[in-house]
């Protein structure tokens, strides 16, 4: 199933201070994942993490928009 998401650009705590990042939230259940960086690969990583760490145990495909 394809699931829509909400993307927020956030500041994350890195090893050497604050780093730009993204937080992607599942619109169905509200579970979210974070990644360092704001590019396409960071968004794809969040979508992958949402699929792997779904609290409902579902194997959804997440539509992530920049």
mmCIF file of N, CA and C in Angstrom, residues 1-48:
data_model
loop_
_atom_site.group_PDB
_atom_site.id
_atom_site.type_symbol
_atom_site.label_atom_id
_atom_site.label_comp_id
_atom_site.label_asym_id
_atom_site.label_seq_id
_atom_site.Cartn_x
_atom_site.Cartn_y
_atom_site.Cartn_z
ATOM 1 N N UNK A 1 0.830 -1.166 0.000
ATOM 2 C CA UNK A 1 0.000 0.000 0.000
ATOM 3 C C UNK A 1 0.886 1.244 0.000
ATOM 4 N N UNK A 2 0.495 2.260 -0.773
ATOM 5 C CA UNK A 2 1.208 3.536 -0.765
ATOM 6 C C UNK A 2 0.606 4.417 0.310
ATOM 7 N N UNK A 3 1.471 5.008 1.124
ATOM 8 C CA UNK A 3 1.042 5.858 2.228
ATOM 9 C C UNK A 3 1.688 7.230 2.065
ATOM 10 N N UNK A 4 0.899 8.272 2.266
ATOM 11 C CA UNK A 4 1.436 9.624 2.181
ATOM 12 C C UNK A 4 2.153 9.989 3.476
ATOM 13 N N UNK A 5 3.038 10.959 3.378
ATOM 14 C CA UNK A 5 3.822 11.396 4.530
ATOM 15 C C UNK A 5 3.863 12.917 4.585
ATOM 16 N N UNK A 6 4.304 13.408 5.719
ATOM 17 C CA UNK A 6 4.534 14.837 5.907
ATOM 18 C C UNK A 6 6.016 15.031 6.194
ATOM 19 N N UNK A 7 6.635 15.975 5.497
ATOM 20 C CA UNK A 7 8.061 16.237 5.657
ATOM 21 C C UNK A 7 8.269 17.563 6.374
ATOM 22 N N UNK A 8 9.130 17.545 7.372
ATOM 23 C CA UNK A 8 9.503 18.763 8.087
ATOM 24 C C UNK A 8 11.021 18.887 8.070
ATOM 25 N N UNK A 9 11.491 20.083 7.812
ATOM 26 C CA UNK A 9 12.927 20.348 7.842
ATOM 27 C C UNK A 9 13.273 20.824 9.244
ATOM 28 N N UNK A 10 14.194 20.105 9.901
ATOM 29 C CA UNK A 10 14.491 20.331 11.312
ATOM 30 C C UNK A 10 15.997 20.449 11.528
ATOM 31 N N UNK A 11 16.367 20.941 12.700
ATOM 32 C CA UNK A 11 17.761 20.954 13.121
ATOM 33 C C UNK A 11 17.972 19.773 14.060
ATOM 34 N N UNK A 12 18.967 18.943 13.749
ATOM 35 C CA UNK A 12 19.253 17.754 14.548
ATOM 36 C C UNK A 12 20.586 17.917 15.271
ATOM 37 N N UNK A 13 20.707 17.283 16.407
ATOM 38 C CA UNK A 13 21.966 17.322 17.155
ATOM 39 C C UNK A 13 22.948 16.323 16.554
ATOM 40 N N UNK A 14 24.056 16.832 16.044
ATOM 41 C CA UNK A 14 25.110 15.981 15.500
ATOM 42 C C UNK A 14 26.260 15.876 16.487
ATOM 43 N N UNK A 15 27.301 15.168 16.108
ATOM 44 C CA UNK A 15 28.469 14.995 16.967
ATOM 45 C C UNK A 15 29.190 16.314 17.257
ATOM 46 N N UNK A 16 29.133 17.244 16.312
ATOM 47 C CA UNK A 16 29.875 18.493 16.452
ATOM 48 C C UNK A 16 28.967 19.712 16.397
ATOM 49 N N UNK A 17 27.746 19.585 16.860
ATOM 50 C CA UNK A 17 26.809 20.708 16.868
ATOM 51 C C UNK A 17 25.551 20.389 16.091
ATOM 52 N N UNK A 18 24.811 21.422 15.786
ATOM 53 C CA UNK A 18 23.529 21.286 15.096
ATOM 54 C C UNK A 18 23.732 21.072 13.600
ATOM 55 N N UNK A 19 22.920 20.172 13.025
ATOM 56 C CA UNK A 19 23.000 19.822 11.608
ATOM 57 C C UNK A 19 21.590 19.894 11.017
ATOM 58 N N UNK A 20 21.495 20.366 9.773
ATOM 59 C CA UNK A 20 20.203 20.378 9.085
ATOM 60 C C UNK A 20 19.767 18.945 8.797
ATOM 61 N N UNK A 21 18.468 18.692 8.908
ATOM 62 C CA UNK A 21 17.954 17.364 8.642
ATOM 63 C C UNK A 21 16.493 17.393 8.272
ATOM 64 N N UNK A 22 15.934 16.207 8.080
ATOM 65 C CA UNK A 22 14.514 16.068 7.757
ATOM 66 C C UNK A 22 13.864 15.097 8.733
ATOM 67 N N UNK A 23 12.582 15.325 8.961
ATOM 68 C CA UNK A 23 11.764 14.405 9.745
ATOM 69 C C UNK A 23 10.550 14.079 8.894
ATOM 70 N N UNK A 24 10.359 12.797 8.602
ATOM 71 C CA UNK A 24 9.248 12.355 7.777
ATOM 72 C C UNK A 24 8.288 11.574 8.665
ATOM 73 N N UNK A 25 7.000 11.966 8.609
ATOM 74 C CA UNK A 25 5.980 11.374 9.465
ATOM 75 C C UNK A 25 4.922 10.675 8.624
ATOM 76 N N UNK A 26 4.572 9.458 9.010
ATOM 77 C CA UNK A 26 3.521 8.688 8.347
ATOM 78 C C UNK A 26 2.169 9.343 8.636
ATOM 79 N N UNK A 27 1.400 9.620 7.586
ATOM 80 C CA UNK A 27 0.091 10.251 7.758
ATOM 81 C C UNK A 27 -0.959 9.291 8.311
ATOM 82 N N UNK A 28 -0.699 7.998 8.280
ATOM 83 C CA UNK A 28 -1.669 7.022 8.804
ATOM 84 C C UNK A 28 -1.569 6.854 10.312
ATOM 85 N N UNK A 29 -0.342 6.721 10.832
ATOM 86 C CA UNK A 29 -0.207 6.394 12.256
ATOM 87 C C UNK A 29 0.572 7.426 13.066
ATOM 88 N N UNK A 30 1.246 8.353 12.393
ATOM 89 C CA UNK A 30 1.979 9.393 13.103
ATOM 90 C C UNK A 30 3.412 9.031 13.479
ATOM 91 N N UNK A 31 3.870 7.816 13.118
ATOM 92 C CA UNK A 31 5.255 7.421 13.393
ATOM 93 C C UNK A 31 6.182 8.258 12.518
ATOM 94 N N UNK A 32 7.332 8.667 13.072
ATOM 95 C CA UNK A 32 8.259 9.486 12.284
ATOM 96 C C UNK A 32 9.684 8.963 12.394
ATOM 97 N N UNK A 33 10.476 9.325 11.399
ATOM 98 C CA UNK A 33 11.894 8.991 11.340
ATOM 99 C C UNK A 33 12.655 10.235 10.920
ATOM 100 N N UNK A 34 13.919 10.327 11.366
ATOM 101 C CA UNK A 34 14.766 11.480 11.063
ATOM 102 C C UNK A 34 16.029 11.048 10.324
ATOM 103 N N UNK A 35 16.557 11.983 9.523
ATOM 104 C CA UNK A 35 17.821 11.765 8.825
ATOM 105 C C UNK A 35 18.583 13.072 8.755
ATOM 106 N N UNK A 36 19.912 12.973 8.820
ATOM 107 C CA UNK A 36 20.749 14.140 8.591
ATOM 108 C C UNK A 36 20.710 14.487 7.113
ATOM 109 N N UNK A 37 20.786 15.768 6.797
ATOM 110 C CA UNK A 37 20.773 16.221 5.405
ATOM 111 C C UNK A 37 19.371 16.534 4.953
ATOM 112 N N UNK A 38 19.278 17.267 3.839
ATOM 113 C CA UNK A 38 17.967 17.675 3.338
ATOM 114 C C UNK A 38 17.732 17.253 1.890
ATOM 115 N N UNK A 39 18.617 16.445 1.352
ATOM 116 C CA UNK A 39 18.510 16.035 -0.045
ATOM 117 C C UNK A 39 17.621 14.825 -0.254
ATOM 118 N N UNK A 40 17.546 14.422 -1.507
ATOM 119 C CA UNK A 40 16.706 13.298 -1.899
ATOM 120 C C UNK A 40 17.103 12.003 -1.195
ATOM 121 N N UNK A 41 18.397 11.776 -1.009
ATOM 122 C CA UNK A 41 18.845 10.546 -0.355
ATOM 123 C C UNK A 41 18.416 10.515 1.111
ATOM 124 N N UNK A 42 18.382 11.654 1.774
ATOM 125 C CA UNK A 42 17.917 11.706 3.160
ATOM 126 C C UNK A 42 16.430 11.393 3.248
ATOM 127 N N UNK A 43 15.662 11.905 2.286
ATOM 128 C CA UNK A 43 14.228 11.615 2.247
ATOM 129 C C UNK A 43 13.973 10.135 1.979
ATOM 130 N N UNK A 44 14.738 9.555 1.055
ATOM 131 C CA UNK A 44 14.593 8.129 0.757
ATOM 132 C C UNK A 44 14.968 7.277 1.961
ATOM 133 N N UNK A 45 15.983 7.697 2.700
ATOM 134 C CA UNK A 45 16.380 6.969 3.903
ATOM 135 C C UNK A 45 15.247 6.976 4.930
ATOM 136 N N UNK A 46 14.601 8.106 5.105
ATOM 137 C CA UNK A 46 13.472 8.186 6.038
ATOM 138 C C UNK A 46 12.334 7.261 5.603
ATOM 139 N N UNK A 47 12.045 7.228 4.302
ATOM 140 C CA UNK A 47 10.993 6.340 3.803
ATOM 141 C C UNK A 47 11.349 4.881 4.076
ATOM 142 N N UNK A 48 12.605 4.527 3.875
ATOM 143 C CA UNK A 48 13.069 3.171 4.160
ATOM 144 C C UNK A 48 12.926 2.850 5.646
#
